[in-house]
PDB file of C-alpha atoms in Angstrom:
ATOM      1  CA  MET G  97      57.618 201.010  92.311  1.00 78.00           C
ATOM      2  CA  LEU G  98      57.467 198.062  94.939  1.00 83.00           C
ATOM      3  CA  THR G  99      60.322 196.150  93.469  1.00 88.00           C
ATOM      4  CA  GLU G 100      63.176 199.669  93.281  1.00 90.00           C
ATOM      5  CA  ARG G 101      62.678 199.664  96.560  1.00 89.00           C
ATOM      6  CA  ILE G 102      62.702 196.420  97.694  1.00 93.00           C
ATOM      7  CA  GLU G 103      66.280 196.371  95.489  1.00 94.00           C
ATOM      8  CA  GLN G 104      67.701 199.756  97.188  1.00 93.00           C
ATOM      9  CA  GLN G 105      67.408 197.999 100.135  1.00 94.00           C
ATOM     10  CA  LEU G 106      69.060 195.072  98.618  1.00 96.00           C
ATOM     11  CA  GLU G 107      72.118 197.004  97.723  1.00 96.00           C
ATOM     12  CA  LYS G 108      72.787 197.958 100.780  1.00 94.00           C
ATOM     13  CA  GLU G 109      73.789 194.698 102.142  1.00 96.00           C
ATOM     14  CA  ASN G 110      74.961 193.204  98.898  1.00 96.00           C
ATOM     15  CA  ILE G 111      72.052 191.130  98.767  1.00 97.00           C
ATOM     16  CA  SER G 112      70.685 190.758  94.619  1.00 97.00           C
ATOM     17  CA  LEU G 113      66.841 190.359  93.905  1.00 96.00           C
ATOM     18  CA  ASN G 114      67.145 186.734  93.001  1.00 97.00           C
ATOM     19  CA  GLU G 115      68.982 185.683  96.811  1.00 97.00           C
ATOM     20  CA  PHE G 116      65.596 187.425  97.819  1.00 97.00           C
ATOM     21  CA  GLN G 117      63.264 185.399  96.126  1.00 97.00           C
ATOM     22  CA  GLU G 118      65.515 182.937  96.910  1.00 97.00           C
ATOM     23  CA  LEU G 119      64.782 182.744 100.300  1.00 98.00           C
ATOM     24  CA  LEU G 120      61.710 183.832 100.364  1.00 97.00           C
ATOM     25  CA  VAL G 121      60.662 181.073  98.369  1.00 96.00           C
ATOM     26  CA  ARG G 122      61.858 178.887 100.864  1.00 95.00           C
ATOM     27  CA  LEU G 123      60.239 180.236 103.616  1.00 95.00           C
ATOM     28  CA  LEU G 124      56.914 180.047 101.946  1.00 93.00           C
ATOM     29  CA  ASN G 125      57.104 176.632 100.500  1.00 91.00           C
ATOM     30  CA  TYR G 126      58.652 174.989 104.125  1.00 88.00           C
ATOM     31  CA  SER G 127      57.228 178.175 106.547  1.00 90.00           C
ATOM     32  CA  ILE G 128      60.318 176.860 108.541  1.00 92.00           C
ATOM     33  CA  LEU G 129      63.853 177.182 108.747  1.00 94.00           C
ATOM     34  CA  CYS G 130      66.252 176.071 110.760  1.00 94.00           C
ATOM     35  CA  ARG G 131      70.170 176.975 110.733  1.00 94.00           C
ATOM     36  CA  GLU G 132      71.390 174.056 111.459  1.00 89.00           C
ATOM     37  CA  GLU G 133      69.232 171.576 109.620  1.00 89.00           C
ATOM     38  CA  SER G 134      71.549 171.804 106.207  1.00 92.00           C
ATOM     39  CA  HIS G 135      74.699 174.653 105.016  1.00 96.00           C
ATOM     40  CA  VAL G 136      71.693 176.193 102.276  1.00 96.00           C
ATOM     41  CA  GLU G 137      69.370 176.500 105.481  1.00 96.00           C
ATOM     42  CA  GLN G 138      72.390 178.120 107.013  1.00 97.00           C
ATOM     43  CA  GLN G 139      73.037 180.275 104.596  1.00 97.00           C
ATOM     44  CA  LEU G 140      69.191 181.813 104.129  1.00 98.00           C
ATOM     45  CA  TYR G 141      68.975 182.133 107.777  1.00 98.00           C
ATOM     46  CA  ASP G 142      72.041 184.628 107.909  1.00 98.00           C
ATOM     47  CA  ARG G 143      70.697 185.922 104.947  1.00 98.00           C
ATOM     48  CA  TYR G 144      67.280 187.029 106.414  1.00 98.00           C
ATOM     49  CA  LEU G 145      69.362 188.093 109.469  1.00 98.00           C
ATOM     50  CA  ARG G 146      70.469 190.788 107.436  1.00 97.00           C
ATOM     51  CA  ILE G 147      67.031 192.010 105.755  1.00 97.00           C
ATOM     52  CA  SER G 148      65.146 190.664 108.545  1.00 97.00           C
ATOM     53  CA  THR G 149      63.512 193.589 108.500  1.00 96.00           C
ATOM     54  CA  LEU G 150      62.755 194.121 104.863  1.00 97.00           C
ATOM     55  CA  VAL G 151      61.394 190.159 104.571  1.00 97.00           C
ATOM     56  CA  ASP G 152      59.033 190.475 107.735  1.00 96.00           C
ATOM     57  CA  GLU G 153      57.558 193.876 106.441  1.00 95.00           C
ATOM     58  CA  TYR G 154      57.124 192.758 102.696  1.00 95.00           C
ATOM     59  CA  LEU G 155      55.358 189.235 104.052  1.00 95.00           C
ATOM     60  CA  GLY G 156      53.485 191.384 107.022  1.00 93.00           C
ATOM     61  CA  ILE G 157      51.631 193.144 103.398  1.00 92.00           C
ATOM     62  CA  ILE G 158      49.846 189.304 102.733  1.00 91.00           C
ATOM     63  CA  ASP G 159      49.601 189.085 107.156  1.00 91.00           C
ATOM     64  CA  VAL G 160      51.840 186.155 107.140  1.00 92.00           C
ATOM     65  CA  ARG G 161      53.544 186.600 110.492  1.00 90.00           C
ATOM     66  CA  VAL G 162      57.626 185.163 111.175  1.00 94.00           C
ATOM     67  CA  LEU G 163      58.600 184.279 114.572  1.00 92.00           C
ATOM     68  CA  HIS G 164      62.422 184.186 114.756  1.00 95.00           C
ATOM     69  CA  ASP G 165      63.964 182.058 117.714  1.00 92.00           C
ATOM     70  CA  ALA G 166      67.734 183.851 118.002  1.00 94.00           C
ATOM     71  CA  ARG G 167      68.496 181.422 121.103  1.00 90.00           C
ATOM     72  CA  PHE G 168      67.580 178.344 118.766  1.00 91.00           C
ATOM     73  CA  GLU G 169      68.438 179.395 115.099  1.00 94.00           C
ATOM     74  CA  TYR G 170      64.987 179.345 113.624  1.00 94.00           C
ATOM     75  CA  ILE G 171      62.275 180.814 111.878  1.00 95.00           C
ATOM     76  CA  ARG G 172      58.711 180.134 111.217  1.00 92.00           C
ATOM     77  CA  LEU G 173      56.065 181.865 109.127  1.00 92.00           C
ATOM     78  CA  TYR G 174      52.301 182.386 110.349  1.00 87.00           C
ATOM     79  CA  PRO G 175      49.422 182.198 108.438  1.00 84.00           C
ATOM     80  CA  PRO G 176      46.874 185.056 108.690  1.00 82.00           C
ATOM     81  CA  SER G 177      44.684 184.871 112.112  1.00 69.00           C
ATOM     82  CA  SER G 178      47.067 182.315 113.756  1.00 66.00           C
ATOM     83  CA  ASP G 179      47.783 182.602 117.190  1.00 63.00           C
ATOM     84  CA  VAL G 180      51.348 183.212 117.693  1.00 60.00           C
ATOM     85  CA  PRO G 181      53.368 182.794 120.706  1.00 57.00           C
ATOM     86  CA  GLY G 182      54.761 186.414 121.405  1.00 50.00           C
ATOM     87  CA  MET G 183      52.378 188.423 119.699  1.00 47.00           C
ATOM     88  CA  GLU G 184      48.929 189.941 120.043  1.00 46.00           C
ATOM     89  CA  GLU G 185      45.900 190.708 117.963  1.00 42.00           C
ATOM     90  CA  ALA G 186      45.900 187.002 116.731  1.00 40.00           C
ATOM     91  CA  HIS G 187      43.227 184.349 116.609  1.00 39.00           C
ATOM     92  CA  GLU G 188      43.062 181.127 118.591  1.00 40.00           C
ATOM     93  CA  THR G 189      44.384 178.008 117.475  1.00 43.00           C
ATOM     94  CA  ALA G 190      45.833 175.363 118.286  1.00 46.00           C
ATOM     95  CA  PHE G 191      48.478 174.228 115.396  1.00 48.00           C
ATOM     96  CA  SER G 192      50.004 177.160 113.375  1.00 44.00           C
ATOM     97  CA  GLY G 193      52.945 175.469 111.926  1.00 45.00           C
ATOM     98  CA  SER G 194      52.879 175.489 108.222  1.00 46.00           C
ATOM     99  CA  LEU G 195      50.624 177.723 106.251  1.00 54.00           C
ATOM    100  CA  ARG G 196      48.903 175.166 104.129  1.00 49.00           C
ATOM    101  CA  SER G 197      49.365 172.435 106.865  1.00 61.00           C
ATOM    102  CA  ARG G 198      46.699 169.548 107.041  1.00 74.00           C
ATOM    103  CA  LEU G 199      47.034 167.514 110.402  1.00 84.00           C
ATOM    104  CA  SER G 200      45.334 164.158 109.971  1.00 88.00           C
ATOM    105  CA  GLN G 201      44.304 163.588 114.233  1.00 89.00           C
ATOM    106  CA  GLN G 202      47.075 161.032 114.234  1.00 92.00           C
ATOM    107  CA  GLU G 203      49.637 163.620 113.372  1.00 92.00           C
ATOM    108  CA  VAL G 204      47.592 165.672 115.772  1.00 90.00           C
ATOM    109  CA  ALA G 205      48.228 163.367 118.782  1.00 92.00           C
ATOM    110  CA  LEU G 206      51.796 162.548 118.578  1.00 95.00           C
ATOM    111  CA  ILE G 207      52.291 166.306 118.226  1.00 93.00           C
ATOM    112  CA  LEU G 208      50.231 167.374 121.636  1.00 93.00           C
ATOM    113  CA  VAL G 209      51.985 164.423 122.838  1.00 95.00           C
ATOM    114  CA  LEU G 210      55.303 165.802 121.565  1.00 96.00           C
ATOM    115  CA  ARG G 211      54.944 169.290 123.428  1.00 94.00           C
ATOM    116  CA  LEU G 212      53.119 167.710 126.846  1.00 94.00           C
ATOM    117  CA  GLN G 213      57.252 165.038 126.629  1.00 95.00           C
ATOM    118  CA  TYR G 214      58.909 168.029 125.966  1.00 96.00           C
ATOM    119  CA  ASP G 215      57.263 171.084 128.659  1.00 94.00           C
ATOM    120  CA  LYS G 216      57.802 167.362 131.542  1.00 94.00           C
ATOM    121  CA  ALA G 217      61.768 167.280 130.307  1.00 96.00           C
ATOM    122  CA  LEU G 218      61.801 171.023 131.028  1.00 94.00           C
ATOM    123  CA  ARG G 219      60.845 171.346 134.451  1.00 95.00           C
ATOM    124  CA  GLU G 220      62.682 167.963 135.135  1.00 95.00           C
ATOM    125  CA  ALA G 221      66.209 169.874 133.576  1.00 94.00           C
ATOM    126  CA  GLN G 222      66.184 167.145 131.441  1.00 94.00           C
ATOM    127  CA  VAL G 223      67.030 169.687 128.023  1.00 94.00           C
ATOM    128  CA  ASP G 224      70.580 169.924 126.469  1.00 93.00           C
ATOM    129  CA  ASP G 225      72.165 172.335 125.454  1.00 90.00           C
ATOM    130  CA  GLN G 226      70.563 173.553 122.099  1.00 89.00           C
ATOM    131  CA  GLY G 227      67.574 173.321 123.791  1.00 92.00           C
ATOM    132  CA  PHE G 228      67.317 169.933 122.436  1.00 95.00           C
ATOM    133  CA  VAL G 229      64.949 166.958 124.725  1.00 97.00           C
ATOM    134  CA  THR G 230      65.893 162.979 123.966  1.00 97.00           C
ATOM    135  CA  GLU G 231      63.020 160.293 124.471  1.00 96.00           C
ATOM    136  CA  SER G 232      63.103 157.330 123.369  1.00 95.00           C
ATOM    137  CA  PHE G 233      60.243 155.280 121.075  1.00 95.00           C
ATOM    138  CA  GLU G 234      58.990 153.452 123.591  1.00 95.00           C
ATOM    139  CA  ALA G 235      58.628 156.224 126.051  1.00 95.00           C
ATOM    140  CA  ILE G 236      55.969 158.525 123.092  1.00 96.00           C
ATOM    141  CA  SER G 237      54.472 155.067 122.403  1.00 95.00           C
ATOM    142  CA  ILE G 238      53.802 154.958 126.361  1.00 96.00           C
ATOM    143  CA  ALA G 239      52.586 158.411 126.673  1.00 95.00           C
ATOM    144  CA  MET G 240      50.437 158.250 123.634  1.00 94.00           C
ATOM    145  CA  LYS G 241      47.876 155.575 125.348  1.00 94.00           C
ATOM    146  CA  ASN G 242      48.286 157.039 128.768  1.00 93.00           C
ATOM    147  CA  ILE G 243      47.603 160.730 127.898  1.00 89.00           C
ATOM    148  CA  ILE G 244      45.624 160.564 124.584  1.00 89.00           C
ATOM    149  CA  GLY G 245      44.054 157.136 124.586  1.00 91.00           C
ATOM    150  CA  ARG G 246      45.532 156.637 121.628  1.00 92.00           C
ATOM    151  CA  THR G 247      48.621 154.100 119.795  1.00 93.00           C
ATOM    152  CA  LEU G 248      51.046 154.598 117.331  1.00 94.00           C
ATOM    153  CA  PRO G 249      50.254 152.900 113.696  1.00 94.00           C
ATOM    154  CA  GLU G 250      50.916 149.090 114.241  1.00 92.00           C
ATOM    155  CA  LYS G 251      51.747 149.249 110.069  1.00 94.00           C
ATOM    156  CA  PRO G 252      55.155 150.040 109.448  1.00 94.00           C
ATOM    157  CA  ALA G 253      54.616 152.358 106.186  1.00 95.00           C
ATOM    158  CA  GLU G 254      51.865 154.061 108.518  1.00 95.00           C
ATOM    159  CA  ARG G 255      54.572 154.417 111.787  1.00 95.00           C
ATOM    160  CA  ARG G 256      57.092 155.996 109.016  1.00 95.00           C
ATOM    161  CA  HIS G 257      55.039 158.055 107.468  1.00 94.00           C
ATOM    162  CA  LEU G 258      53.620 160.070 110.534  1.00 95.00           C
ATOM    163  CA  PHE G 259      56.941 160.367 112.232  1.00 96.00           C
ATOM    164  CA  ASN G 260      58.384 161.555 108.957  1.00 94.00           C
ATOM    165  CA  ARG G 261      55.929 164.440 108.788  1.00 92.00           C
ATOM    166  CA  CYS G 262      56.920 165.164 111.963  1.00 94.00           C
ATOM    167  CA  LYS G 263      60.532 165.419 111.153  1.00 92.00           C
ATOM    168  CA  LYS G 264      59.456 167.495 108.440  1.00 89.00           C
ATOM    169  CA  LEU G 265      57.923 169.749 110.465  1.00 89.00           C
ATOM    170  CA  ARG G 266      61.348 170.070 112.178  1.00 90.00           C
ATOM    171  CA  LEU G 267      59.265 169.195 114.958  1.00 94.00           C
ATOM    172  CA  ILE G 268      61.658 166.060 115.593  1.00 95.00           C
ATOM    173  CA  ASP G 269      64.819 164.106 115.041  1.00 94.00           C
ATOM    174  CA  PHE G 270      65.918 161.062 114.084  1.00 94.00           C
ATOM    175  CA  ARG G 271      68.663 159.133 112.285  1.00 89.00           C
ATOM    176  CA  HIS G 272      67.555 156.243 110.296  1.00 90.00           C
ATOM    177  CA  GLU G 273      63.867 155.715 109.056  1.00 88.00           C
ATOM    178  CA  ASN G 274      63.659 152.297 110.911  1.00 90.00           C
ATOM    179  CA  ASP G 275      63.975 153.676 113.796  1.00 91.00           C
ATOM    180  CA  VAL G 276      60.556 154.437 114.109  1.00 91.00           C
ATOM    181  CA  LEU G 277      59.679 151.002 114.405  1.00 90.00           C
ATOM    182  CA  LYS G 278      62.303 150.162 116.825  1.00 91.00           C
ATOM    183  CA  SER G 279      61.602 150.396 120.927  1.00 86.00           C
ATOM    184  CA  GLU G 280      64.981 151.660 122.050  1.00 90.00           C
ATOM    185  CA  SER G 281      65.684 153.714 119.562  1.00 94.00           C
ATOM    186  CA  TRP G 282      65.940 157.433 120.516  1.00 96.00           C
ATOM    187  CA  LEU G 283      64.486 160.881 118.840  1.00 96.00           C
ATOM    188  CA  LYS G 284      65.124 164.554 119.738  1.00 96.00           C
ATOM    189  CA  ILE G 285      61.864 166.500 120.132  1.00 97.00           C
ATOM    190  CA  HIS G 286      63.308 170.385 118.844  1.00 95.00           C
ATOM    191  CA  PRO G 287      62.498 173.463 121.265  1.00 93.00           C
ATOM    192  CA  MET G 288      60.376 175.233 118.347  1.00 90.00           C
ATOM    193  CA  ILE G 289      57.689 172.358 119.416  1.00 92.00           C
ATOM    194  CA  VAL G 290      56.830 175.110 121.901  1.00 89.00           C
ATOM    195  CA  SER G 291      56.042 177.687 119.429  1.00 83.00           C
ATOM    196  CA  PHE G 292      53.920 174.850 117.278  1.00 85.00           C
ATOM    197  CA  VAL G 293      51.576 174.103 120.035  1.00 83.00           C
ATOM    198  CA  ASN G 294      49.971 176.447 121.479  1.00 73.00           C
ATOM    199  CA  ASP G 295      48.662 176.149 125.591  1.00 71.00           C
ATOM    200  CA  ASP G 296      45.005 176.796 125.358  1.00 71.00           C
ATOM    201  CA  ALA G 297      45.618 172.909 123.830  1.00 68.00           C
ATOM    202  CA  ILE G 298      47.938 171.947 126.226  1.00 72.00           C
ATOM    203  CA  GLN G 299      45.251 172.881 128.943  1.00 71.00           C
ATOM    204  CA  ALA G 300      42.303 171.341 127.461  1.00 69.00           C
ATOM    205  CA  LEU G 301      44.034 167.935 126.607  1.00 66.00           C
ATOM    206  CA  GLU G 302      45.827 167.905 130.417  1.00 65.00           C
ATOM    207  CA  LYS G 303      41.725 168.616 131.331  1.00 67.00           C
ATOM    208  CA  THR G 304      40.621 165.593 129.146  1.00 60.00           C
ATOM    209  CA  SER G 305      42.840 163.294 129.560  1.00 59.00           C
ATOM    210  CA  PRO G 306      42.760 159.254 130.262  1.00 57.00           C
ATOM    211  CA  GLU G 307      45.759 159.873 132.329  1.00 56.00           C
ATOM    212  CA  ASN G 308      43.955 163.077 133.581  1.00 54.00           C
ATOM    213  CA  SER G 309      40.335 161.091 134.452  1.00 47.00           C
ATOM    214  CA  LYS G 310      42.028 158.079 136.106  1.00 49.00           C
ATOM    215  CA  THR G 311      43.549 160.135 138.247  1.00 44.00           C
ATOM    216  CA  HIS G 312      40.630 162.198 139.056  1.00 43.00           C
ATOM    217  CA  SER G 313      38.469 158.382 139.754  1.00 43.00           C
ATOM    218  CA  GLU G 314      41.457 157.767 141.971  1.00 48.00           C
ATOM    219  CA  ASN G 315      40.946 160.622 144.644  1.00 46.00           C
ATOM    220  CA  GLN G 316      37.186 160.509 144.705  1.00 43.00           C
ATOM    221  CA  THR G 317      37.765 156.864 145.713  1.00 42.00           C
ATOM    222  CA  SER G 318      40.434 157.961 148.218  1.00 45.00           C
ATOM    223  CA  THR G 319      38.194 159.944 149.830  1.00 43.00           C
ATOM    224  CA  ALA G 320      35.295 158.384 149.661  1.00 40.00           C
ATOM    225  CA  PRO G 321      33.531 156.441 152.969  1.00 39.00           C
ATOM    226  CA  SER G 322      34.179 153.525 153.525  1.00 37.00           C
ATOM    227  CA  THR G 323      31.966 150.828 154.540  1.00 33.00           C
ATOM    228  CA  THR G 324      33.164 150.475 158.082  1.00 33.00           C
ATOM    229  CA  ASP G 325      32.887 154.507 158.489  1.00 37.00           C
ATOM    230  CA  GLU G 326      29.126 154.535 156.787  1.00 33.00           C
ATOM    231  CA  ILE G 327      27.729 151.862 159.228  1.00 31.00           C
ATOM    232  CA  ASP G 328      29.159 153.417 161.847  1.00 34.00           C
TER     233      ASP G 328
END
């Protein structure tokens, strides 16, 4: 039986079937495990390292893929037919961060901006030793307007919900819930934002963003002949 085979493999690492089940349930419920997040997740992450092959094979039966980033110490699950960075034979999709995640348009817009801001900081070498990028809420708000052409929610409850959603997905971190209402407060963008949003989505956004359209229009204006040139 499958259970007996699993127990045999677990016994080699001195891990019980209940501990194996606890790890799987946590991964399937949250689709993300970040070692630095809490003591519980640290224990589960370290447990995964000991039985990673077994976990990957078990989830592979239902075509759930596991992305393990050893450098930043996090694990993320990807549902069947999703685009997983570094893995072949996956269909294209912009977001593959949560097994049953349904993102609103506002959440999609914010996450895309977070990815672009992270890439910008990466190019400018503004990333800390843990791979995090620090941005002010004001900078995120401005980027939303310039890149997406949208504004952050005006109502405090809606804005809190938006940023808390991204925090739950482990894409950002901030100290206090009310920080999202203060333009001078800061948040950290997690490096896993890179694996959450694929490059195709970013390239498509860059081509259609209001900021890019404005630049293109300005370039056309600067290269167009002046009235004097036309008369001459």
